[in-house]
Tab-separated table of C-alpha atoms in Angstrom:
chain	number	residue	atom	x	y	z
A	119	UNK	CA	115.909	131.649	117.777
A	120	UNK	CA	112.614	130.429	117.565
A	121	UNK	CA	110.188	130.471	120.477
A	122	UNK	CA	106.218	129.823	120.802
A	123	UNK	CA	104.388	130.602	124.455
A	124	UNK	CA	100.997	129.356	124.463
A	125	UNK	CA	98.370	131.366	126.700
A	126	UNK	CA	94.797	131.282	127.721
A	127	UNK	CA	92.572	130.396	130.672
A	128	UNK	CA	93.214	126.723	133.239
A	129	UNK	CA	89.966	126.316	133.681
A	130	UNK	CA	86.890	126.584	131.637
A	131	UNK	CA	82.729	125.190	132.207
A	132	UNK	CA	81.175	123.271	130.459
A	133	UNK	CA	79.631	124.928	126.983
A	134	UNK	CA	81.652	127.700	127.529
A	135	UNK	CA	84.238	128.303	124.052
A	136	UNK	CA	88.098	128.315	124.589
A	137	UNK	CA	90.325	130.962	123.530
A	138	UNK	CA	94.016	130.149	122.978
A	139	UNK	CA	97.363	132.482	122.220
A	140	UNK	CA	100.176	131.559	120.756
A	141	UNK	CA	102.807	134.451	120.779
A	142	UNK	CA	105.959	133.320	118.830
A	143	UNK	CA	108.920	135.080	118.425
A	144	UNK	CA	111.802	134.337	115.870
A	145	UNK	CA	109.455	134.536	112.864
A	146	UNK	CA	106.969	135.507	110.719
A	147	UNK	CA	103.658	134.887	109.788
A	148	UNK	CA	104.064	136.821	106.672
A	149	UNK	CA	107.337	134.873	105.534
A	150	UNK	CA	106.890	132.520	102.736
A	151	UNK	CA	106.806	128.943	103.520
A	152	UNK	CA	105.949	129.454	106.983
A	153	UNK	CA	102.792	127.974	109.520
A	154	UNK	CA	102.209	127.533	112.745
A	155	UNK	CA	99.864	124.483	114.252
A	156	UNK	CA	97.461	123.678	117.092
A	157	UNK	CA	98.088	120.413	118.651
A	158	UNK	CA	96.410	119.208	122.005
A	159	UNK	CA	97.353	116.237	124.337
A	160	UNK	CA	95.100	114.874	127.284
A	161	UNK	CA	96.620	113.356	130.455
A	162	UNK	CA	98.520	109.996	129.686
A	163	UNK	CA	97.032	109.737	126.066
A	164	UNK	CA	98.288	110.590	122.774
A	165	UNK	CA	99.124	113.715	120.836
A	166	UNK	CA	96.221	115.005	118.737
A	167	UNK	CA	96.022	117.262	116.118
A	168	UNK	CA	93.843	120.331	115.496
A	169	UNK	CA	94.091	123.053	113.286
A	170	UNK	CA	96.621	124.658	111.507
A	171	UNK	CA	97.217	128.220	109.578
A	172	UNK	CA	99.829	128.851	106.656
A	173	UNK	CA	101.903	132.190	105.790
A	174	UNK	CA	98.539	132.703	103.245
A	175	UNK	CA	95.222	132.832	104.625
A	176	UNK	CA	94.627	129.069	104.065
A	177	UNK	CA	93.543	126.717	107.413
A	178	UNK	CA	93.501	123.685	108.086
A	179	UNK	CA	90.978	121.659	110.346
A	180	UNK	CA	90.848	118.300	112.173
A	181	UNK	CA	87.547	116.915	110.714
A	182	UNK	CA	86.547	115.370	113.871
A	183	UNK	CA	86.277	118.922	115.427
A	184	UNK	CA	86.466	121.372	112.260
A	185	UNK	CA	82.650	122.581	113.378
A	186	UNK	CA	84.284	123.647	117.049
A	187	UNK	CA	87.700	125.176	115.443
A	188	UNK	CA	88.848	128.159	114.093
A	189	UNK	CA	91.814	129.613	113.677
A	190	UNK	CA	93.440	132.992	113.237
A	191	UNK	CA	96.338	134.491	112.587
A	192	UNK	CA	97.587	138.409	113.755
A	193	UNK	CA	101.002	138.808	111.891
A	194	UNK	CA	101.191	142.711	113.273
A	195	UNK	CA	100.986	141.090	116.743
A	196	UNK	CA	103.085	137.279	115.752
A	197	UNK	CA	100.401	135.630	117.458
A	198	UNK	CA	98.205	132.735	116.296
A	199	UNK	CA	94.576	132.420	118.090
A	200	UNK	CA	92.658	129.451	118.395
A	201	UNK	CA	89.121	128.649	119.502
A	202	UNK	CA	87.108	126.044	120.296
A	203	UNK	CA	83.278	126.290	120.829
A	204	UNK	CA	81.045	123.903	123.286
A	205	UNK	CA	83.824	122.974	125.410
A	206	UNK	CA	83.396	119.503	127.396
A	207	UNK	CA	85.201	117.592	129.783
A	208	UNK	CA	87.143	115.334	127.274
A	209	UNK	CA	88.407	118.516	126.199
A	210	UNK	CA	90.563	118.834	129.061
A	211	UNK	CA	94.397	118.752	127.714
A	212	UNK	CA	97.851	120.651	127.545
A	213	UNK	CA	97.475	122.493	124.194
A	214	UNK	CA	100.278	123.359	122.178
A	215	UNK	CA	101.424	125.553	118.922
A	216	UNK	CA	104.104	124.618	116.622
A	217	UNK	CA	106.025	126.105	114.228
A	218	UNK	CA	106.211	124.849	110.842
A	219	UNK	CA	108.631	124.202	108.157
A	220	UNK	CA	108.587	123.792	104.509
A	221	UNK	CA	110.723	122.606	101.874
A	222	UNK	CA	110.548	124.878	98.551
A	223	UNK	CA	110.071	122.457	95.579
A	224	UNK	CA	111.286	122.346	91.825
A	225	UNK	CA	107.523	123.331	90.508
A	226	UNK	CA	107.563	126.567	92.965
A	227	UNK	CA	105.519	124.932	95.800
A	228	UNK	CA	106.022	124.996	99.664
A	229	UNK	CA	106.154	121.099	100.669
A	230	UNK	CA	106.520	118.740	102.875
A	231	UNK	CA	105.292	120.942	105.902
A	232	UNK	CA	106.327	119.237	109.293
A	233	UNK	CA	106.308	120.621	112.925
A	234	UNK	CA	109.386	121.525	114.148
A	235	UNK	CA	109.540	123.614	117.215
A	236	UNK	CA	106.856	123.314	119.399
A	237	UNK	CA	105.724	125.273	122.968
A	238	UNK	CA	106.167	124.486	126.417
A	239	UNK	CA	102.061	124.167	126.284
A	240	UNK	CA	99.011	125.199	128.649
A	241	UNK	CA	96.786	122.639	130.788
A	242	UNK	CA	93.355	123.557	129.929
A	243	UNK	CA	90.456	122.252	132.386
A	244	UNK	CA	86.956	121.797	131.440
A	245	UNK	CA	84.932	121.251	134.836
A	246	UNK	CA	81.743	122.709	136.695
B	32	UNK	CA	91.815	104.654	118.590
B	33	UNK	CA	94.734	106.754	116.878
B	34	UNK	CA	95.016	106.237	112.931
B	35	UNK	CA	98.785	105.219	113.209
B	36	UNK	CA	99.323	102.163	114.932
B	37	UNK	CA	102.648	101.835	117.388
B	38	UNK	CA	103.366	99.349	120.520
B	39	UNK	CA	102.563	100.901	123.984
B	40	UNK	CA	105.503	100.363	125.444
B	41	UNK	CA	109.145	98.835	124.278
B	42	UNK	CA	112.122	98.638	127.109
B	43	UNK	CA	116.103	97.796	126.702
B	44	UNK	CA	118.838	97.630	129.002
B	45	UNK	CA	121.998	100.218	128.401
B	46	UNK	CA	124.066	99.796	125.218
B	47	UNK	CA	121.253	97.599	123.584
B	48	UNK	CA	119.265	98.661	120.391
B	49	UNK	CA	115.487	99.111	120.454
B	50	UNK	CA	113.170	99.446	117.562
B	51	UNK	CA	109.485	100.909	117.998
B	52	UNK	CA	107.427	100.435	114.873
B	53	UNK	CA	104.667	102.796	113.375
B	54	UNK	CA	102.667	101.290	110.997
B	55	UNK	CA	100.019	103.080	108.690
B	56	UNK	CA	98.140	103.139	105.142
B	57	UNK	CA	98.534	104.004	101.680
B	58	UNK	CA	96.609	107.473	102.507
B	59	UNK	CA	99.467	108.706	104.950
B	60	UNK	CA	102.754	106.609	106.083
B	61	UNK	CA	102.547	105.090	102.091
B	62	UNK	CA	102.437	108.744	100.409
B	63	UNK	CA	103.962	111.117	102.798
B	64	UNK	CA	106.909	111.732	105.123
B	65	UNK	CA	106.929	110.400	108.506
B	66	UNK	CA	108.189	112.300	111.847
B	67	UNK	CA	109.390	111.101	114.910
B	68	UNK	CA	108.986	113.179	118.198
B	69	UNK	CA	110.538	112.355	121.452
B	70	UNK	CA	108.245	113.545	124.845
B	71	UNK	CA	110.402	113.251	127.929
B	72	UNK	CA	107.825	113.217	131.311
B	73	UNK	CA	106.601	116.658	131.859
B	74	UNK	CA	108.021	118.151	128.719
B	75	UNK	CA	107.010	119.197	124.978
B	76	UNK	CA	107.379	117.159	121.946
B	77	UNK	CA	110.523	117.233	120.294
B	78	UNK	CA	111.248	116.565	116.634
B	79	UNK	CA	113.713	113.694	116.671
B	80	UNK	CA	113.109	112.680	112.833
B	81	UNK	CA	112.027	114.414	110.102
B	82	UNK	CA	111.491	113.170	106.275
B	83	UNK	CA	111.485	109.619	107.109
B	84	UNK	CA	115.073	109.440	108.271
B	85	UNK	CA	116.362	113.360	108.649
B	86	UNK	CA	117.709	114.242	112.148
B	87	UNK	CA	117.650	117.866	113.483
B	88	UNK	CA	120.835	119.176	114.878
B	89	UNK	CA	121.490	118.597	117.926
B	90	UNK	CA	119.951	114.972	117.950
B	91	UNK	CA	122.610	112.188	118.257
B	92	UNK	CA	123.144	109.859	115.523
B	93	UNK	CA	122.292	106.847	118.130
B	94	UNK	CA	118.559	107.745	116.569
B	95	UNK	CA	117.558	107.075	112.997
B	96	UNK	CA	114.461	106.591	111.012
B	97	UNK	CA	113.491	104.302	108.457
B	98	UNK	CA	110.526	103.637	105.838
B	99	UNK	CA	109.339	100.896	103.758
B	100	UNK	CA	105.777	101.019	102.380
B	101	UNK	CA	103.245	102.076	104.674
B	102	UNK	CA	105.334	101.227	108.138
B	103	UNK	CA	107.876	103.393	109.540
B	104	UNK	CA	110.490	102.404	112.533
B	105	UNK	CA	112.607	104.340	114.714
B	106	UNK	CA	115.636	102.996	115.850
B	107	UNK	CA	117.812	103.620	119.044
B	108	UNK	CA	121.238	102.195	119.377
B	109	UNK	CA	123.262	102.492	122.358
B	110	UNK	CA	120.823	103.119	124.707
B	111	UNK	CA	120.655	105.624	127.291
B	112	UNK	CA	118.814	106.073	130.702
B	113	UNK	CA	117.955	109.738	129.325
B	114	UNK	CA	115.803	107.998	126.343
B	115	UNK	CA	113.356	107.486	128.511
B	116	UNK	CA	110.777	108.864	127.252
B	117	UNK	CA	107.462	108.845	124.999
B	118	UNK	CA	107.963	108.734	121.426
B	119	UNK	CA	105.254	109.370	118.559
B	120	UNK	CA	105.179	109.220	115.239
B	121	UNK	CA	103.048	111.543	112.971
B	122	UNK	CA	102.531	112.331	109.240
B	123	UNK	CA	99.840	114.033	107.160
B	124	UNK	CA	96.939	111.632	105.644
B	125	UNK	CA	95.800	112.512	102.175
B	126	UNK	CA	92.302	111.191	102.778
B	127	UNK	CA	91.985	113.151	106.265
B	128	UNK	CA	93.651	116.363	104.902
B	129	UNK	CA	95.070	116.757	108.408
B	130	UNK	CA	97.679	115.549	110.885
B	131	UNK	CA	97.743	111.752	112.170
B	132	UNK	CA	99.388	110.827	114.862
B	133	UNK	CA	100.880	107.178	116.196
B	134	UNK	CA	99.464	106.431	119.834
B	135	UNK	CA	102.743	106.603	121.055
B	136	UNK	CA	104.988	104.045	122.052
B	137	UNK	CA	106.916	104.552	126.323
B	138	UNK	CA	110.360	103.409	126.249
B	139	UNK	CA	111.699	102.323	129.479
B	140	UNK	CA	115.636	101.745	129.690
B	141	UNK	CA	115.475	99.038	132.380
């Protein structure tokens, strides 16, 4: 059974950088085929994506906020960090992680990636 | 302003069908799968379509996907009070190299 719990502070200032955990269970980072993906949601608007990490060391950033992202993986630990620099108050959101799954292909590739399972998320604050 | 376009809002009475469109561009809905996740109030996303028109077990067959070009529309037959809910759809953009996501589109089962 696969389960993600994301952690990290409620309430950050302004300028200050964010630092999110997501501890999974079920897994592993080190499994072919395999990611796991950032994904952040402020009150009453729309999901938004952010960064994402595969079973290799390759990343993936939003563009809009690539310069403010990056993301890490621990595989000893099956946790997933993210950070964000210069936090502001649009910033404020429930983050979540995801899980993600793959399709191996004909030509030896990992396809068709999609987010699956996803965490119960963490309400992040930016305010003075 | 999100990159995939759907309705705000979209509302049915129990037992009817209800279609929410997505619609999108050549650089994501027209080349690449598109997902479907259902958000009931106060809870996580859940994947309710995958590939277009794949549904996870455990997701009832009232719900199905389809695609033509670079729009995508959900489907939900038979409606239910407990569809309530937000629904989004989502797919990778070639041009982007990242994520999209629809703005999402609140049912309400009146």
């Amino acid at each position: 059974q696969i389960t993600l719990k994301e952690s990290g502070p409620t309430l950050v200032k302004p300028t200050q950088t964010l630092t999110l955990t997501c501890a999974f269970s079920g897994f592993s980072l080190s499994t072919s085929g395999v990611g796991v993906g950032w994904i952040r949601q402020p009150p009453g608007k729309a999901l938004e994506w952010l960064a994402l990490t595969y079973w290799t060391d390759d990343t993936r950033y939003s563009p809009s906020l690539k310069s403010r992202l990056t993301i890490a993986k621990d595989t000893s630990k099956n946790q997933v960090v993210l950070t964000m620099t210069n936090m502001e108050p649009v910033d404020t959101a429930t983050y979540y992680c995801a899980h993600m799954e793959s399709s191996y292909d004909s030509s030896g590739y990992y396809t068709n990636w999609y987010f699956d399972l996803w965490g119960r998320g963490t309400l992040v604050t930016v305010s003075a | 302003q999100s990159v995939l376009t759907q309705p705000p809002s979209a509302s049915g009475t129990p037992g009817q069908r209800v279609t929410i469109s997505c619609s999108g561009s050549s650089s994501n809905i027209g080349s690449n799968h598109v997902y479907w996740y259902q958000q009931l109030p106060g809870t996580a996303p859940k994947l309710l379509i995958y590939r277009n028109s794949q549904r996870p077990s455990g997701v009832p067959d009232r719900f199905s996907g389809s695609k033509s070009g670079t729009s995508t529309s959900l489907a939900v037959s038979g409606l239910r009070s407990e569809d309530e809910a937000d629904y989004y759809c989502a797919a990778w953009d070639d041009s982007l190299s990242g994520w999209v996501f629809g703005g999402g589109t609140k049912l309400t089962v009146l």
